[in-house]
PDB file of C-alpha atoms in Angstrom:
ATOM      1  CA  UNK A 269       3.166  14.572 -17.788  1.00  0.00           C
ATOM      2  CA  UNK A 270       1.284  16.314 -14.974  1.00  0.00           C
ATOM      3  CA  UNK A 271      -1.696  13.972 -15.464  1.00  0.00           C
ATOM      4  CA  UNK A 272       0.557  10.915 -15.325  1.00  0.00           C
ATOM      5  CA  UNK A 273       2.142  12.188 -12.116  1.00  0.00           C
ATOM      6  CA  UNK A 274      -1.291  12.636 -10.546  1.00  0.00           C
ATOM      7  CA  UNK A 275      -2.296   9.128 -11.609  1.00  0.00           C
ATOM      8  CA  UNK A 276       0.931   7.803 -10.068  1.00  0.00           C
ATOM      9  CA  UNK A 277       0.148   9.641  -6.831  1.00  0.00           C
ATOM     10  CA  UNK A 278      -3.320   8.078  -6.666  1.00  0.00           C
ATOM     11  CA  UNK A 279      -1.879   4.633  -7.387  1.00  0.00           C
ATOM     12  CA  UNK A 280       0.684   5.213  -4.648  1.00  0.00           C
ATOM     13  CA  UNK A 281      -2.075   6.040  -2.165  1.00  0.00           C
ATOM     14  CA  UNK A 282      -3.926   2.855  -3.129  1.00  0.00           C
ATOM     15  CA  UNK A 283      -0.802   0.731  -2.675  1.00  0.00           C
ATOM     16  CA  UNK A 284      -0.125   2.323   0.723  1.00  0.00           C
ATOM     17  CA  UNK A 285      -3.723   1.525   1.704  1.00  0.00           C
ATOM     18  CA  UNK A 286      -3.405  -2.052   0.452  1.00  0.00           C
ATOM     19  CA  UNK A 287      -0.095  -2.572   2.240  1.00  0.00           C
ATOM     20  CA  UNK A 288      -1.516  -1.168   5.488  1.00  0.00           C
ATOM     21  CA  UNK A 289      -4.477  -3.573   5.438  1.00  0.00           C
ATOM     22  CA  UNK A 290      -2.326  -6.592   4.543  1.00  0.00           C
ATOM     23  CA  UNK A 291       0.195  -5.650   7.237  1.00  0.00           C
ATOM     24  CA  UNK A 292      -2.504  -5.656   9.907  1.00  0.00           C
ATOM     25  CA  UNK A 293      -3.877  -8.978   8.598  1.00  0.00           C
ATOM     26  CA  UNK A 294      -0.431 -10.547   8.871  1.00  0.00           C
ATOM     27  CA  UNK A 295       0.073  -9.053  12.330  1.00  0.00           C
ATOM     28  CA  UNK A 296      -3.274 -10.310  13.629  1.00  0.00           C
ATOM     29  CA  UNK A 297      -2.715 -13.813  12.247  1.00  0.00           C
ATOM     30  CA  UNK A 298       0.596 -14.112  14.060  1.00  0.00           C
ATOM     31  CA  UNK A 299      -0.342 -12.314  17.305  1.00  0.00           C
ATOM     32  CA  UNK A 300      -1.319 -15.402  19.279  1.00  0.00           C
ATOM     33  CA  UNK A 301      -2.349 -13.681  22.550  1.00  0.00           C
ATOM     34  CA  UNK A 302      -5.549 -12.591  20.787  1.00  0.00           C
ATOM     35  CA  UNK A 303      -6.513 -16.237  20.342  1.00  0.00           C
ATOM     36  CA  UNK A 304      -5.403 -17.339  23.800  1.00  0.00           C
ATOM     37  CA  UNK A 305      -7.500 -14.572  25.351  1.00  0.00           C
ATOM     38  CA  UNK A 306     -10.577 -15.643  23.387  1.00  0.00           C
ATOM     39  CA  UNK A 307      -9.957 -19.329  24.073  1.00  0.00           C
ATOM     40  CA  UNK A 308     -10.120 -18.594  27.796  1.00  0.00           C
ATOM     41  CA  UNK A 309     -13.078 -16.201  27.725  1.00  0.00           C
ATOM     42  CA  UNK A 310     -15.156 -18.253  25.269  1.00  0.00           C
ATOM     43  CA  UNK A 311     -14.541 -21.520  27.177  1.00  0.00           C
ATOM     44  CA  UNK A 312     -13.309 -23.227  24.017  1.00  0.00           C
ATOM     45  CA  UNK A 313     -11.617 -26.106  25.814  1.00  0.00           C
ATOM     46  CA  UNK A 314     -14.729 -27.081  27.810  1.00  0.00           C
ATOM     47  CA  UNK A 315     -16.984 -26.715  24.758  1.00  0.00           C
ATOM     48  CA  UNK A 316     -14.593 -28.825  22.674  1.00  0.00           C
ATOM     49  CA  UNK A 317     -14.441 -31.632  25.219  1.00  0.00           C
ATOM     50  CA  UNK A 318     -18.211 -31.568  25.809  1.00  0.00           C
ATOM     51  CA  UNK A 319     -18.992 -31.773  22.082  1.00  0.00           C
ATOM     52  CA  UNK A 320     -16.464 -34.496  21.262  1.00  0.00           C
ATOM     53  CA  UNK A 321     -17.625 -36.623  24.193  1.00  0.00           C
ATOM     54  CA  UNK A 322     -21.299 -36.138  23.352  1.00  0.00           C
ATOM     55  CA  UNK A 323     -20.800 -37.268  19.744  1.00  0.00           C
ATOM     56  CA  UNK A 324     -18.229 -39.951  20.623  1.00  0.00           C
ATOM     57  CA  UNK A 325     -15.522 -38.393  18.467  1.00  0.00           C
ATOM     58  CA  UNK A 326     -12.238 -40.238  18.712  1.00  0.00           C
ATOM     59  CA  UNK A 327     -10.005 -37.382  19.841  1.00  0.00           C
ATOM     60  CA  UNK A 328      -7.810 -36.805  22.863  1.00  0.00           C
ATOM     61  CA  UNK A 329      -9.423 -34.597  25.543  1.00  0.00           C
ATOM     62  CA  UNK A 330      -8.142 -31.057  25.280  1.00  0.00           C
ATOM     63  CA  UNK A 331      -6.314 -28.971  27.873  1.00  0.00           C
ATOM     64  CA  UNK A 332      -4.538 -25.604  27.659  1.00  0.00           C
ATOM     65  CA  UNK A 333      -1.227 -27.201  26.653  1.00  0.00           C
ATOM     66  CA  UNK A 334      -2.776 -29.228  23.810  1.00  0.00           C
ATOM     67  CA  UNK A 335      -4.842 -26.239  22.719  1.00  0.00           C
ATOM     68  CA  UNK A 336      -1.696 -24.150  22.269  1.00  0.00           C
ATOM     69  CA  UNK A 337       0.121 -27.049  20.630  1.00  0.00           C
ATOM     70  CA  UNK A 338      -2.579 -27.482  17.986  1.00  0.00           C
ATOM     71  CA  UNK A 339      -3.071 -23.744  17.426  1.00  0.00           C
ATOM     72  CA  UNK A 340       0.672 -23.098  17.159  1.00  0.00           C
ATOM     73  CA  UNK A 341       0.947 -25.878  14.591  1.00  0.00           C
ATOM     74  CA  UNK A 342      -1.916 -24.399  12.563  1.00  0.00           C
ATOM     75  CA  UNK A 343      -0.363 -20.909  12.523  1.00  0.00           C
ATOM     76  CA  UNK A 344       3.065 -22.296  11.643  1.00  0.00           C
ATOM     77  CA  UNK A 345       1.546 -24.382   8.855  1.00  0.00           C
ATOM     78  CA  UNK A 346      -0.318 -21.528   7.155  1.00  0.00           C
ATOM     79  CA  UNK A 347       2.880 -19.458   7.416  1.00  0.00           C
ATOM     80  CA  UNK A 348       4.636 -22.011   5.223  1.00  0.00           C
ATOM     81  CA  UNK A 349       6.317 -24.201   7.823  1.00  0.00           C
ATOM     82  CA  UNK A 350       6.107 -27.998   7.889  1.00  0.00           C
ATOM     83  CA  UNK A 351       5.307 -30.160   4.885  1.00  0.00           C
ATOM     84  CA  UNK A 352       2.345 -29.713   2.536  1.00  0.00           C
ATOM     85  CA  UNK A 353       0.333 -32.290   4.504  1.00  0.00           C
ATOM     86  CA  UNK A 354      -1.757 -30.673   7.234  1.00  0.00           C
ATOM     87  CA  UNK A 355      -1.745 -32.862  10.339  1.00  0.00           C
ATOM     88  CA  UNK A 356      -2.668 -31.350  13.678  1.00  0.00           C
ATOM     89  CA  UNK A 357      -0.823 -32.895  16.657  1.00  0.00           C
ATOM     90  CA  UNK A 358      -3.905 -34.313  18.435  1.00  0.00           C
ATOM     91  CA  UNK A 359      -6.964 -33.395  16.353  1.00  0.00           C
ATOM     92  CA  UNK A 360      -7.890 -35.411  13.230  1.00  0.00           C
ATOM     93  CA  UNK A 361      -8.835 -33.642   9.996  1.00  0.00           C
ATOM     94  CA  UNK A 362     -10.865 -34.666   6.946  1.00  0.00           C
ATOM     95  CA  UNK A 363      -9.478 -34.425   3.407  1.00  0.00           C
ATOM     96  CA  UNK A 364     -11.615 -31.346   2.837  1.00  0.00           C
ATOM     97  CA  UNK A 365     -10.311 -29.767   6.033  1.00  0.00           C
ATOM     98  CA  UNK A 366      -6.713 -30.380   4.979  1.00  0.00           C
ATOM     99  CA  UNK A 367      -7.411 -28.869   1.566  1.00  0.00           C
ATOM    100  CA  UNK A 368      -8.853 -25.749   3.151  1.00  0.00           C
ATOM    101  CA  UNK A 369      -5.765 -25.172   5.250  1.00  0.00           C
ATOM    102  CA  UNK A 370      -3.681 -25.634   2.104  1.00  0.00           C
ATOM    103  CA  UNK A 371      -5.824 -22.954   0.476  1.00  0.00           C
ATOM    104  CA  UNK A 372      -5.301 -20.652   3.460  1.00  0.00           C
ATOM    105  CA  UNK A 373      -1.567 -21.296   3.268  1.00  0.00           C
ATOM    106  CA  UNK A 374      -1.555 -20.371  -0.423  1.00  0.00           C
ATOM    107  CA  UNK A 375      -3.567 -17.210   0.326  1.00  0.00           C
ATOM    108  CA  UNK A 376      -1.083 -16.135   3.024  1.00  0.00           C
ATOM    109  CA  UNK A 377       1.748 -16.716   0.572  1.00  0.00           C
ATOM    110  CA  UNK A 378       0.026 -14.503  -2.008  1.00  0.00           C
ATOM    111  CA  UNK A 379      -0.475 -11.812   0.627  1.00  0.00           C
ATOM    112  CA  UNK A 380       3.265 -11.787   1.324  1.00  0.00           C
ATOM    113  CA  UNK A 381       4.019 -11.548  -2.376  1.00  0.00           C
ATOM    114  CA  UNK A 382       1.626  -8.619  -2.801  1.00  0.00           C
ATOM    115  CA  UNK A 383       3.182  -6.903   0.238  1.00  0.00           C
ATOM    116  CA  UNK A 384       6.645  -7.260  -1.259  1.00  0.00           C
ATOM    117  CA  UNK A 385       5.544  -5.860  -4.623  1.00  0.00           C
ATOM    118  CA  UNK A 386       3.701  -3.056  -2.802  1.00  0.00           C
ATOM    119  CA  UNK A 387       6.815  -2.040  -0.852  1.00  0.00           C
ATOM    120  CA  UNK A 388       8.875  -1.820  -4.042  1.00  0.00           C
ATOM    121  CA  UNK A 389       6.171   0.204  -5.791  1.00  0.00           C
ATOM    122  CA  UNK A 390       5.707   2.496  -2.765  1.00  0.00           C
ATOM    123  CA  UNK A 391       9.427   3.288  -2.418  1.00  0.00           C
ATOM    124  CA  UNK A 392       9.910   4.010  -6.126  1.00  0.00           C
ATOM    125  CA  UNK A 393       6.684   6.022  -6.374  1.00  0.00           C
ATOM    126  CA  UNK A 394       7.496   8.172  -3.328  1.00  0.00           C
ATOM    127  CA  UNK A 395      10.828   9.124  -4.886  1.00  0.00           C
ATOM    128  CA  UNK A 396       9.107  10.065  -8.148  1.00  0.00           C
ATOM    129  CA  UNK A 397       6.361  12.012  -6.363  1.00  0.00           C
ATOM    130  CA  UNK A 398       8.885  13.964  -4.302  1.00  0.00           C
ATOM    131  CA  UNK A 399      10.787  14.845  -7.459  1.00  0.00           C
ATOM    132  CA  UNK A 400       7.579  16.199  -9.002  1.00  0.00           C
ATOM    133  CA  UNK A 401       6.408  18.018  -5.873  1.00  0.00           C
ATOM    134  CA  UNK A 402       3.465  15.691  -5.218  1.00  0.00           C
ATOM    135  CA  UNK A 403       2.803  15.116  -1.526  1.00  0.00           C
ATOM    136  CA  UNK A 404      -0.911  14.363  -1.138  1.00  0.00           C
ATOM    137  CA  UNK A 405      -0.637  10.570  -1.249  1.00  0.00           C
ATOM    138  CA  UNK A 406      -0.860  10.170   2.547  1.00  0.00           C
ATOM    139  CA  UNK A 407      -4.006  12.294   2.626  1.00  0.00           C
ATOM    140  CA  UNK A 408      -5.678  10.159  -0.045  1.00  0.00           C
ATOM    141  CA  UNK A 409      -4.529   6.949   1.624  1.00  0.00           C
ATOM    142  CA  UNK A 410      -5.925   8.184   4.944  1.00  0.00           C
ATOM    143  CA  UNK A 411      -9.274   8.928   3.317  1.00  0.00           C
ATOM    144  CA  UNK A 412      -9.299   5.509   1.624  1.00  0.00           C
ATOM    145  CA  UNK A 413      -8.586   3.731   4.912  1.00  0.00           C
ATOM    146  CA  UNK A 414     -11.364   5.633   6.680  1.00  0.00           C
ATOM    147  CA  UNK A 415     -13.841   4.822   3.904  1.00  0.00           C
ATOM    148  CA  UNK A 416     -12.905   1.135   3.952  1.00  0.00           C
ATOM    149  CA  UNK A 417     -13.247   1.150   7.744  1.00  0.00           C
ATOM    150  CA  UNK A 418     -16.687   2.753   7.519  1.00  0.00           C
ATOM    151  CA  UNK A 419     -17.950   0.293   4.877  1.00  0.00           C
ATOM    152  CA  UNK A 420     -16.552  -2.690   6.832  1.00  0.00           C
ATOM    153  CA  UNK A 421     -18.166  -1.471  10.047  1.00  0.00           C
ATOM    154  CA  UNK A 422     -21.554  -1.092   8.375  1.00  0.00           C
ATOM    155  CA  UNK A 423     -21.382  -4.540   6.719  1.00  0.00           C
ATOM    156  CA  UNK A 424     -20.194  -6.272   9.891  1.00  0.00           C
ATOM    157  CA  UNK A 425     -22.763  -4.476  12.061  1.00  0.00           C
ATOM    158  CA  UNK A 426     -25.629  -5.480   9.762  1.00  0.00           C
ATOM    159  CA  UNK A 427     -24.743  -9.171   9.804  1.00  0.00           C
ATOM    160  CA  UNK A 428     -21.226 -10.400  10.581  1.00  0.00           C
ATOM    161  CA  UNK A 429     -22.084 -13.998   9.645  1.00  0.00           C
ATOM    162  CA  UNK A 430     -23.110 -12.966   6.118  1.00  0.00           C
ATOM    163  CA  UNK A 431     -20.016 -10.766   5.848  1.00  0.00           C
ATOM    164  CA  UNK A 432     -17.838 -13.680   7.054  1.00  0.00           C
ATOM    165  CA  UNK A 433     -19.395 -16.088   4.539  1.00  0.00           C
ATOM    166  CA  UNK A 434     -18.977 -13.577   1.713  1.00  0.00           C
ATOM    167  CA  UNK A 435     -15.295 -13.234   2.586  1.00  0.00           C
ATOM    168  CA  UNK A 436     -14.788 -16.994   2.220  1.00  0.00           C
ATOM    169  CA  UNK A 437     -16.722 -17.160  -1.041  1.00  0.00           C
ATOM    170  CA  UNK A 438     -14.624 -14.298  -2.400  1.00  0.00           C
ATOM    171  CA  UNK A 439     -11.222 -15.779  -1.587  1.00  0.00           C
ATOM    172  CA  UNK A 440     -11.879 -19.533  -1.850  1.00  0.00           C
ATOM    173  CA  UNK A 441     -13.235 -21.239  -4.954  1.00  0.00           C
ATOM    174  CA  UNK A 442     -14.609 -24.286  -3.106  1.00  0.00           C
ATOM    175  CA  UNK A 443     -16.695 -25.089  -0.039  1.00  0.00           C
ATOM    176  CA  UNK A 444     -13.981 -26.845   1.960  1.00  0.00           C
ATOM    177  CA  UNK A 445     -14.143 -23.934   4.417  1.00  0.00           C
ATOM    178  CA  UNK A 446     -17.539 -25.241   5.599  1.00  0.00           C
ATOM    179  CA  UNK A 447     -16.373 -27.617   8.332  1.00  0.00           C
ATOM    180  CA  UNK A 448     -18.309 -30.430   9.960  1.00  0.00           C
ATOM    181  CA  UNK A 449     -17.218 -30.497  13.623  1.00  0.00           C
ATOM    182  CA  UNK A 450     -17.698 -34.269  13.700  1.00  0.00           C
ATOM    183  CA  UNK A 451     -14.916 -34.750  11.127  1.00  0.00           C
ATOM    184  CA  UNK A 452     -12.959 -31.505  11.607  1.00  0.00           C
ATOM    185  CA  UNK A 453     -13.145 -30.790  15.319  1.00  0.00           C
ATOM    186  CA  UNK A 454     -10.637 -27.933  14.926  1.00  0.00           C
ATOM    187  CA  UNK A 455     -13.578 -25.730  13.917  1.00  0.00           C
ATOM    188  CA  UNK A 456     -14.818 -25.961  17.511  1.00  0.00           C
ATOM    189  CA  UNK A 457     -11.658 -24.078  18.479  1.00  0.00           C
ATOM    190  CA  UNK A 458     -12.131 -21.425  15.788  1.00  0.00           C
ATOM    191  CA  UNK A 459     -15.520 -19.874  16.577  1.00  0.00           C
ATOM    192  CA  UNK A 460     -16.977 -16.997  14.601  1.00  0.00           C
ATOM    193  CA  UNK A 461     -16.608 -14.747  17.658  1.00  0.00           C
ATOM    194  CA  UNK A 462     -12.817 -15.094  17.461  1.00  0.00           C
ATOM    195  CA  UNK A 463     -12.780 -13.966  13.830  1.00  0.00           C
ATOM    196  CA  UNK A 464     -15.134 -11.122  14.695  1.00  0.00           C
ATOM    197  CA  UNK A 465     -12.685  -9.935  17.339  1.00  0.00           C
ATOM    198  CA  UNK A 466      -9.851 -10.177  14.814  1.00  0.00           C
ATOM    199  CA  UNK A 467     -11.966  -8.097  12.432  1.00  0.00           C
ATOM    200  CA  UNK A 468     -12.510  -5.500  15.147  1.00  0.00           C
ATOM    201  CA  UNK A 469      -8.759  -5.227  15.702  1.00  0.00           C
ATOM    202  CA  UNK A 470      -8.204  -4.935  11.944  1.00  0.00           C
ATOM    203  CA  UNK A 471     -10.816  -2.184  11.675  1.00  0.00           C
ATOM    204  CA  UNK A 472      -9.349  -0.414  14.695  1.00  0.00           C
ATOM    205  CA  UNK A 473      -5.852  -0.596  13.233  1.00  0.00           C
ATOM    206  CA  UNK A 474      -6.888   0.758   9.836  1.00  0.00           C
ATOM    207  CA  UNK A 475      -8.951   3.493  11.504  1.00  0.00           C
ATOM    208  CA  UNK A 476      -6.047   4.680  13.665  1.00  0.00           C
ATOM    209  CA  UNK A 477      -3.619   4.489  10.733  1.00  0.00           C
ATOM    210  CA  UNK A 478      -5.993   6.414   8.474  1.00  0.00           C
ATOM    211  CA  UNK A 479      -6.332   9.182  11.060  1.00  0.00           C
ATOM    212  CA  UNK A 480      -2.550   9.191  11.581  1.00  0.00           C
ATOM    213  CA  UNK A 481      -1.973   9.595   7.830  1.00  0.00           C
ATOM    214  CA  UNK A 482      -4.326  12.597   7.725  1.00  0.00           C
ATOM    215  CA  UNK A 483      -2.616  14.198  10.741  1.00  0.00           C
ATOM    216  CA  UNK A 484       0.859  13.634   9.244  1.00  0.00           C
ATOM    217  CA  UNK A 485      -0.300  15.120   5.926  1.00  0.00           C
ATOM    218  CA  UNK A 486      -1.722  18.174   7.686  1.00  0.00           C
ATOM    219  CA  UNK A 487       1.425  18.709   9.776  1.00  0.00           C
ATOM    220  CA  UNK A 488       3.614  18.270   6.712  1.00  0.00           C
ATOM    221  CA  UNK A 489       1.624  20.880   4.784  1.00  0.00           C
ATOM    222  CA  UNK A 490       1.798  23.259   7.761  1.00  0.00           C
ATOM    223  CA  UNK A 491       5.595  22.903   7.924  1.00  0.00           C
ATOM    224  CA  UNK A 492       5.902  23.500   4.185  1.00  0.00           C
ATOM    225  CA  UNK A 493       3.682  26.597   4.299  1.00  0.00           C
ATOM    226  CA  UNK A 494       5.766  27.949   7.199  1.00  0.00           C
ATOM    227  CA  UNK A 495       8.937  27.487   5.151  1.00  0.00           C
ATOM    228  CA  UNK A 496       7.419  29.399   2.232  1.00  0.00           C
ATOM    229  CA  UNK A 497       6.419  32.276   4.550  1.00  0.00           C
ATOM    230  CA  UNK A 498       9.961  32.488   5.955  1.00  0.00           C
ATOM    231  CA  UNK A 499      11.438  32.559   2.455  1.00  0.00           C
TER     232      UNK A 499
END
């Protein structure tokens, strides 16, 4: 019984870690100011218009209003809004491009499902752990988050492009994510630098949360030891 309780505690820590990472992913996807900041600083509008004009791509010239209109549509679409057909307001897409955004939409939906299952498991497991006097799950989750942060930092620092490609190959079973800007000009508005910045925020969030979990665990143990001394 004691072994099973310990296994449950470790599983609980893993689910807390998983939920934390997925929560930050969802937050970053929907926090649009990150993109708007990068769009301005990376000169995405000028680069888009220069490229489309140079290659005679039949697309309406972009401005800040149209940029936000297309980006807002994309975020709403992958969050499950609109119909299954992906159609940006002013930027044409190829069949492969549309399929990729459908794949992203399905992935986001799976993430939400996993988050829901994780919450249920976490709540039930915490109650069981408390009943059995097990309270190290935050410590283990904090350690797991710090280790994941460290590994991610090393991989991204060595070669973010390789890391980015590996991510796509891991989560998508086709090559529709490889866009040709002449047929899917939206890729000009989604540069690798933007995703790198999102990754940095994700790593920063998991790092801070991991440290917070360790601090909370330490404070909780200190309070408990104080209670025992008083008794």
